[in-house]
């Protein structure tokens, strides 16, 4: 899979992953799990880029278990970051449509896309190679949503 869209973001991605690792040292178990899952998913993208990993493998490795558990436990996602995404949080033009969104709304979209990709793979005999959907675009959109969420959480502004 061509992951050239990820090339420009590897250095900032390392910084975000390090930040999420530090933030995950909290006593709030659900918050810790969600932050660790976000960190791990971003690491999957970073390593997929470095090692030319297939979309099927990326989809298999992506996780939304912590998000699902947090939803079941009625976790308040504003604990990750209160407020809404502002223009200064958005570093990629494709994410401008998320201005005004909360962390909770963005996490819901991330969860939805992970579920959709995993379902699409299951519906097509365990591979997305022959599907008619634009899986590369779906995966890149998912990455940019996750990166936006990490940027939003990291920002010093409310």
Coordinates of C-alpha atoms in Angstrom, one line a residue:
X1 CA 0.0 0.0 0.0
X2 CA 1.3 3.5 -0.9
X3 CA 1.7 5.4 2.4
X4 CA 3.3 8.5 0.9
X5 CA 0.7 10.7 2.5
X6 CA 2.4 9.7 5.8
X7 CA 5.9 10.7 4.8
X8 CA 5.7 14.4 5.8
X9 CA 4.3 13.6 9.2
X10 CA 6.8 11.0 10.6
X11 CA 8.9 13.4 12.8
X12 CA 5.8 15.2 14.3
X13 CA 4.3 11.7 14.8
X14 CA 7.2 10.6 16.9
X15 CA 6.7 13.7 19.2
X16 CA 2.9 12.9 19.4
X17 CA 3.6 9.3 20.3
X18 CA 6.0 10.3 23.0
X19 CA 3.5 12.9 24.4
X20 CA 0.7 10.3 24.5
X21 CA 3.0 7.9 26.4
X22 CA 3.6 10.6 29.0
X23 CA -0.1 11.5 29.2
X24 CA -1.0 7.9 29.7
X25 CA 0.6 7.9 33.2
X26 CA -2.7 8.7 35.0
X27 CA -4.7 7.1 37.7
X28 CA -7.9 7.3 35.5
X29 CA -7.9 3.7 34.0
X30 CA -10.2 4.4 31.1
X31 CA -8.4 7.6 30.1
X32 CA -5.1 5.7 30.3
X33 CA -6.4 2.9 28.1
X34 CA -7.8 5.3 25.5
X35 CA -4.6 7.3 25.3
X36 CA -2.5 4.1 25.1
X37 CA -4.7 2.8 22.3
X38 CA -4.4 6.1 20.4
X39 CA -0.6 5.9 20.9
X40 CA -0.5 2.3 19.8
X41 CA -2.6 2.9 16.7
X42 CA -0.4 5.9 15.6
X43 CA 2.6 3.6 16.1
X44 CA 1.0 1.1 13.8
X45 CA 0.8 3.7 11.1
X46 CA 4.4 4.8 11.6
X47 CA 5.8 1.3 11.4
X48 CA 3.5 0.4 8.5
X49 CA 5.0 3.4 6.6
X50 CA 8.6 2.3 7.4
X51 CA 8.0 -1.4 6.5
X52 CA 5.6 -1.2 3.6
X53 CA 2.9 -3.1 5.4
X54 CA -0.3 -4.2 3.6
X55 CA -3.7 -2.6 4.4
X56 CA -5.0 -6.0 5.6
X57 CA -2.2 -6.1 8.3
X58 CA -2.9 -2.5 9.3
X59 CA -6.6 -3.2 9.7
X60 CA -5.8 -6.4 11.7
X61 CA -3.6 -4.4 14.1
X62 CA -5.7 -1.4 14.6
X63 CA -7.7 -1.5 17.9
X64 CA -10.8 0.2 19.2
X65 CA -11.2 -2.0 22.3
X66 CA -10.4 0.8 24.8
X67 CA -12.8 3.2 23.1
X68 CA -15.5 0.5 23.2
X69 CA -14.8 -0.2 26.9
X70 CA -14.8 3.6 27.7
X71 CA -18.2 4.0 26.0
X72 CA -19.6 1.0 28.0
X73 CA -18.3 2.6 31.2
X74 CA -19.9 6.0 30.3
X75 CA -16.4 7.6 30.2
X76 CA -16.5 11.4 29.6
X77 CA -14.2 11.9 26.7
X78 CA -13.8 15.6 27.6
X79 CA -11.4 14.3 30.2
X80 CA -9.0 13.8 27.3
X81 CA -9.4 17.4 26.3
X82 CA -12.2 19.8 27.0
X83 CA -13.5 22.3 24.5
X84 CA -13.7 22.1 20.7
X85 CA -11.2 21.8 17.9
X86 CA -10.2 25.2 16.7
X87 CA -8.5 26.3 13.5
X88 CA -5.1 26.4 15.2
X89 CA -5.4 22.7 16.1
X90 CA -5.7 21.8 12.4
X91 CA -2.4 21.2 10.6
X92 CA -3.8 19.3 7.6
X93 CA -6.3 20.9 5.3
X94 CA -8.3 17.7 5.1
X95 CA -9.1 18.1 8.8
X96 CA -10.7 21.5 8.5
X97 CA -14.2 20.0 8.5
X98 CA -13.6 18.9 12.1
X99 CA -13.3 22.5 13.4
X100 CA -15.9 22.9 16.2
X101 CA -15.9 19.2 17.0
X102 CA -15.3 17.8 20.5
X103 CA -12.9 15.0 21.4
X104 CA -15.9 12.8 22.0
X105 CA -17.3 13.4 18.5
X106 CA -13.9 12.8 16.9
X107 CA -13.4 9.6 18.9
X108 CA -16.8 8.4 17.8
X109 CA -15.7 8.9 14.1
X110 CA -12.4 7.1 14.7
X111 CA -14.2 4.2 16.3
X112 CA -16.7 4.1 13.5
X113 CA -14.0 4.0 10.8
X114 CA -12.1 1.2 12.6
X115 CA -15.3 -0.9 12.8
X116 CA -16.1 -0.2 9.2
X117 CA -12.6 -1.3 8.0
X118 CA -12.7 -4.5 10.0
X119 CA -16.2 -5.3 8.8
X120 CA -15.3 -4.6 5.2
X121 CA -12.3 -7.0 5.6
X122 CA -14.6 -9.7 7.1
X123 CA -17.2 -9.3 4.4
X124 CA -14.6 -9.9 1.7
X125 CA -13.0 -13.2 2.8
X126 CA -10.5 -11.6 5.1
X127 CA -8.9 -9.2 2.7
X128 CA -9.6 -5.7 1.4
X129 CA -7.5 -6.2 -1.8
X130 CA -10.4 -6.8 -4.1
X131 CA -13.0 -4.4 -2.5
X132 CA -14.6 -1.6 -4.5
X133 CA -14.2 0.9 -1.6
X134 CA -11.2 3.2 -1.6
X135 CA -9.5 1.5 1.3
X136 CA -6.3 3.6 1.0
X137 CA -8.4 6.8 1.4
X138 CA -10.3 5.3 4.3
X139 CA -7.1 4.3 6.1
X140 CA -5.4 7.7 5.4
X141 CA -8.5 9.5 6.7
X142 CA -8.5 7.4 9.8
X143 CA -4.8 8.3 10.4
X144 CA -5.4 12.0 10.0
X145 CA -8.3 11.9 12.4
X146 CA -6.2 10.1 15.0
X147 CA -3.4 12.6 14.4
X148 CA -5.8 15.5 14.8
X149 CA -7.1 14.0 18.1
X150 CA -3.5 13.7 19.4
X151 CA -2.7 17.2 18.3
X152 CA -5.8 18.5 19.9
X153 CA -5.0 16.7 23.2
X154 CA -1.5 18.0 23.1
X155 CA -2.3 21.6 22.5
X156 CA -1.9 24.1 25.2
X157 CA -4.9 26.1 24.1
X158 CA -8.4 25.2 25.4

